[in-house]
PDB file of C-alpha atoms in Angstrom:
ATOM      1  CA  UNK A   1     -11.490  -0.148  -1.029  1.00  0.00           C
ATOM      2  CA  UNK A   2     -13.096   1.473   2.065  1.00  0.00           C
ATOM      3  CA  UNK A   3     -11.144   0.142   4.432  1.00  0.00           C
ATOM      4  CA  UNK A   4      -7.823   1.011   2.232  1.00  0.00           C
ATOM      5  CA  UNK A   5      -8.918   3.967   1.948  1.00  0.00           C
ATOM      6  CA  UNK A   6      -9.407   4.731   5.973  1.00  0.00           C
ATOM      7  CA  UNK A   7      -5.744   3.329   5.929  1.00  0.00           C
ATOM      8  CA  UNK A   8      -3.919   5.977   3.924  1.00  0.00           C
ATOM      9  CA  UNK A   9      -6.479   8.429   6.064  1.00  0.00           C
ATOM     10  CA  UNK A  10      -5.225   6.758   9.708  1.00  0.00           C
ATOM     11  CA  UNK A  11      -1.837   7.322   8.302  1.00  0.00           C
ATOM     12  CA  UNK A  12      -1.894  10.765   7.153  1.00  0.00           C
ATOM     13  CA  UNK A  13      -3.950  12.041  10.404  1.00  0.00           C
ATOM     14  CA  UNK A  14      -1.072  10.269  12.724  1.00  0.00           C
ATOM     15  CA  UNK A  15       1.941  12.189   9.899  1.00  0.00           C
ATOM     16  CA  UNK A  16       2.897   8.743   8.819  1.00  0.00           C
ATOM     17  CA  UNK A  17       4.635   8.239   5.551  1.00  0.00           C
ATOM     18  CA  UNK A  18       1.888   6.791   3.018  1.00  0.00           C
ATOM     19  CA  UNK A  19       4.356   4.258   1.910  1.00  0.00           C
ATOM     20  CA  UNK A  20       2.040   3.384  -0.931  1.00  0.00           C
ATOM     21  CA  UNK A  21       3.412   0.719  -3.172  1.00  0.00           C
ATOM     22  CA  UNK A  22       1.640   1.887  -6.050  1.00  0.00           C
ATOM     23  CA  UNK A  23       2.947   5.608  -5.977  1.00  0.00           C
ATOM     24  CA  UNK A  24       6.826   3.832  -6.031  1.00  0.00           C
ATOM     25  CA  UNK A  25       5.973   1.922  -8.915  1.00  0.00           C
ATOM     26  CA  UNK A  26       4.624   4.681 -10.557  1.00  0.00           C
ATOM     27  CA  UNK A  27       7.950   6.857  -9.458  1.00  0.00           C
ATOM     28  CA  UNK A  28      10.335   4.172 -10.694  1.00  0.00           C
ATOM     29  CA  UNK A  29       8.446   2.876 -13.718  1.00  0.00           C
ATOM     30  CA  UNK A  30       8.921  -0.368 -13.041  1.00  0.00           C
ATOM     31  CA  UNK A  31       6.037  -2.301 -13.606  1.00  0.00           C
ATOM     32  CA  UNK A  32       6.984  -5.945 -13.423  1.00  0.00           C
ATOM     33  CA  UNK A  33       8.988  -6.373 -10.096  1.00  0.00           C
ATOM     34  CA  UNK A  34       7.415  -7.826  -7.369  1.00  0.00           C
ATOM     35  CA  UNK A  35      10.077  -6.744  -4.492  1.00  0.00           C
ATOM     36  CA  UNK A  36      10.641  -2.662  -4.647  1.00  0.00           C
ATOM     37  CA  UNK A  37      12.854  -2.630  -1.863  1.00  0.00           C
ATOM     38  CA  UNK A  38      15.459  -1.452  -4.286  1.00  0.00           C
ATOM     39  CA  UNK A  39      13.361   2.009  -4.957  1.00  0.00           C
ATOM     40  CA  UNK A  40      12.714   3.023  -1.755  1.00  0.00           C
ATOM     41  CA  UNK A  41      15.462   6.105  -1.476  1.00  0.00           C
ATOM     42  CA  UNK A  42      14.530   7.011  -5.558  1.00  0.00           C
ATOM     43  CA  UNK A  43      14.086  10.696  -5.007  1.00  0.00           C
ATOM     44  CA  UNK A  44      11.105  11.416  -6.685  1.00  0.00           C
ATOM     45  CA  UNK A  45       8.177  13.601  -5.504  1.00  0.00           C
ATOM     46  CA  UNK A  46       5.903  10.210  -5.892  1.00  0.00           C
ATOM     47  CA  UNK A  47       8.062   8.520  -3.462  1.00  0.00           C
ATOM     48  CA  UNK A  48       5.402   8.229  -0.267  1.00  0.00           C
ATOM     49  CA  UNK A  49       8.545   6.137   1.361  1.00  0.00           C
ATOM     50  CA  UNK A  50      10.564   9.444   0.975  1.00  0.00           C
ATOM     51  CA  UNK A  51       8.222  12.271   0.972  1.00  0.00           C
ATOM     52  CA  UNK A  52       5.574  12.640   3.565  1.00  0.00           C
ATOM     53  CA  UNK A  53       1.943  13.645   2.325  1.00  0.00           C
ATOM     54  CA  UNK A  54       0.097  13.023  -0.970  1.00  0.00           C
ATOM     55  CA  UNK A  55       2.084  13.304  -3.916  1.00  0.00           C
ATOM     56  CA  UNK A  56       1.591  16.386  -6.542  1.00  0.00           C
ATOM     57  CA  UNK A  57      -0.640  14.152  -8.332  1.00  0.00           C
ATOM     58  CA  UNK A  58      -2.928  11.402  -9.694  1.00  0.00           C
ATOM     59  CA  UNK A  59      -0.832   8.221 -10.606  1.00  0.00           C
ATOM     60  CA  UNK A  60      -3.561   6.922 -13.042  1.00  0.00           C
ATOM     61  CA  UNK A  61      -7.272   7.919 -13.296  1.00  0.00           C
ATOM     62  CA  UNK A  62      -9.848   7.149  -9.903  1.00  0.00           C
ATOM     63  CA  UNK A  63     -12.546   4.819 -10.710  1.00  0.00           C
ATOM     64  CA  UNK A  64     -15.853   6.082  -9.385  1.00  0.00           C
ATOM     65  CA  UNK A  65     -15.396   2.864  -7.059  1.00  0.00           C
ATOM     66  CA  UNK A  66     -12.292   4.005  -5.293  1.00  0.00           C
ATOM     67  CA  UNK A  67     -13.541   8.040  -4.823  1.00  0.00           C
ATOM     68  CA  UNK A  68     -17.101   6.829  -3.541  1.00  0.00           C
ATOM     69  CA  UNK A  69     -14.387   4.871  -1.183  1.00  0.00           C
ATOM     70  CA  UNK A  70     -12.535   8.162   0.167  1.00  0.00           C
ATOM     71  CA  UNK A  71     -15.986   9.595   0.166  1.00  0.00           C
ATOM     72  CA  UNK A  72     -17.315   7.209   2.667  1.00  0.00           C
ATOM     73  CA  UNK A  73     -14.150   5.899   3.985  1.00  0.00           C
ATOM     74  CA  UNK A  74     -13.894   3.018   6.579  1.00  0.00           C
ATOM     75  CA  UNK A  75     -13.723   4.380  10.510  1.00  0.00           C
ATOM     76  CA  UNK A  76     -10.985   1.725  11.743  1.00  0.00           C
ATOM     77  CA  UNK A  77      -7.485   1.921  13.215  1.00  0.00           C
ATOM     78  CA  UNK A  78      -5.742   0.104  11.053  1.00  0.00           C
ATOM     79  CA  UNK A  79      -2.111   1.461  10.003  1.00  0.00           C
ATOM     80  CA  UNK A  80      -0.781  -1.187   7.617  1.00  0.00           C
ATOM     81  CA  UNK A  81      -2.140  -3.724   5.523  1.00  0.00           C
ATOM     82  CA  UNK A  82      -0.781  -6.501   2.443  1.00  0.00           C
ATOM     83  CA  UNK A  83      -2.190  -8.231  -0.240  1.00  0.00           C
ATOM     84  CA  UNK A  84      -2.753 -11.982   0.805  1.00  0.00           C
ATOM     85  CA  UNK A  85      -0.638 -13.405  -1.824  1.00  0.00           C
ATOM     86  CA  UNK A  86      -3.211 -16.492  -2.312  1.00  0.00           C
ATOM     87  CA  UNK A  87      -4.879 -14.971  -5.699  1.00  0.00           C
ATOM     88  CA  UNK A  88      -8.031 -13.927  -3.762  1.00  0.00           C
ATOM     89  CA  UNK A  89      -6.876  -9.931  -4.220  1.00  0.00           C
ATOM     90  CA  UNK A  90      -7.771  -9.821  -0.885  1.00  0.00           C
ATOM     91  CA  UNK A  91      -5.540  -8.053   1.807  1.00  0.00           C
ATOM     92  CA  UNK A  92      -4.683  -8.471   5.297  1.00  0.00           C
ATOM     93  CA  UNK A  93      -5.197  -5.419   7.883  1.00  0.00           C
ATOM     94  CA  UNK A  94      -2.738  -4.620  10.748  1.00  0.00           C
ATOM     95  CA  UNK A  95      -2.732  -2.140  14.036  1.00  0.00           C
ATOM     96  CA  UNK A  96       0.963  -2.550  15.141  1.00  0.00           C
ATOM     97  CA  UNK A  97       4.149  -2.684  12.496  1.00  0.00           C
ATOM     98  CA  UNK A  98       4.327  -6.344  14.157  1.00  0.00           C
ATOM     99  CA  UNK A  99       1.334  -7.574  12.910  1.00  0.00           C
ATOM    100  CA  UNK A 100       2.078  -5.950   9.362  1.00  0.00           C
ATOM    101  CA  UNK A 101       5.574  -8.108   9.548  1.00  0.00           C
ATOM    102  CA  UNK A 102       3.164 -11.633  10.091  1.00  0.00           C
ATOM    103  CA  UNK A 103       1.426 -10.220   7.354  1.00  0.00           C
ATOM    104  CA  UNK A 104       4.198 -10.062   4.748  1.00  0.00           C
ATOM    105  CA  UNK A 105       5.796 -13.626   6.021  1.00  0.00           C
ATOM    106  CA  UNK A 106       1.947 -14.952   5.226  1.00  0.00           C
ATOM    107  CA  UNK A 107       2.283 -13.210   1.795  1.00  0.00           C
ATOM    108  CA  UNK A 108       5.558 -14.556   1.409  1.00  0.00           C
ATOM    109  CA  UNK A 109       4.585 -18.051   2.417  1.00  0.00           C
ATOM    110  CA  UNK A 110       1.809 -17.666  -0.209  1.00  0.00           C
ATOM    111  CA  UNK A 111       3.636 -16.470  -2.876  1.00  0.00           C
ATOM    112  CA  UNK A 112       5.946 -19.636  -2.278  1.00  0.00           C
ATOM    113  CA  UNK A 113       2.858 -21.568  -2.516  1.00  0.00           C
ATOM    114  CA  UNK A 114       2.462 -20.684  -5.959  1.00  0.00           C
ATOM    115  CA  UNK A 115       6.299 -20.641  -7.150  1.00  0.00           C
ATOM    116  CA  UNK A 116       6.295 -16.952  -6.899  1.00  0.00           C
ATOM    117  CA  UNK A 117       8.943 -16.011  -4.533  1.00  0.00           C
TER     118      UNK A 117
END
């Protein structure tokens, strides 16, 4: 969670769009698809694809966990990063929007794995 955490920070701090997945869902109430390519011009305020900044508010309620984590965020310079895909909820941390893209093929190819995708 730190090291998420010092993403969204990185990001913010260079006036990058969040591009949060979890804000999206949260903006187009879709809770079951996997691809939200499809949501990415939804004009909503909680749109962090759209809008730059935070959004107006909390999408759910912070576990103590994940505000101890923007407490005592990670120092990195990471700008991207994407869940594994390989059911270890682990995620995979990039500097450059190239290495993000070998990220997503490795979630992809993951996901495949497991007759996901």
């Amino acid at each position: 969670k730190r090291r998420v955490a010092g993403v969204y920070y990185n990001r913010l701090q260079k006036g990058m769009l969040l591009q949060a997945d979890p804000t999206l869902v949260f903006a187009s109430r879709d809770w079951q698809s996997r691809s939200l390519a499809k949501y990415k011009s939804l004009d909503s305020p909680y749109n962090t694809y759209k809008y730059p900044g935070l959004p107006p508010g909390p999408i759910s309620m912070a576990s103590i966990t994940s505000i101890d984590a923007v407490l005592n965020l990670e120092k990195h310079r990471y700008l991207f990063f994407c869940a594994r895909g390989d059911e270890s909820g682990l995620h995979n941390f990039s500097k450059t929007f190239q290495g993000h893209l070998k990220n997503i093929e490795i979630y992809k190819r993951n996901l495949r794995k497991r007759g996901l995708l």
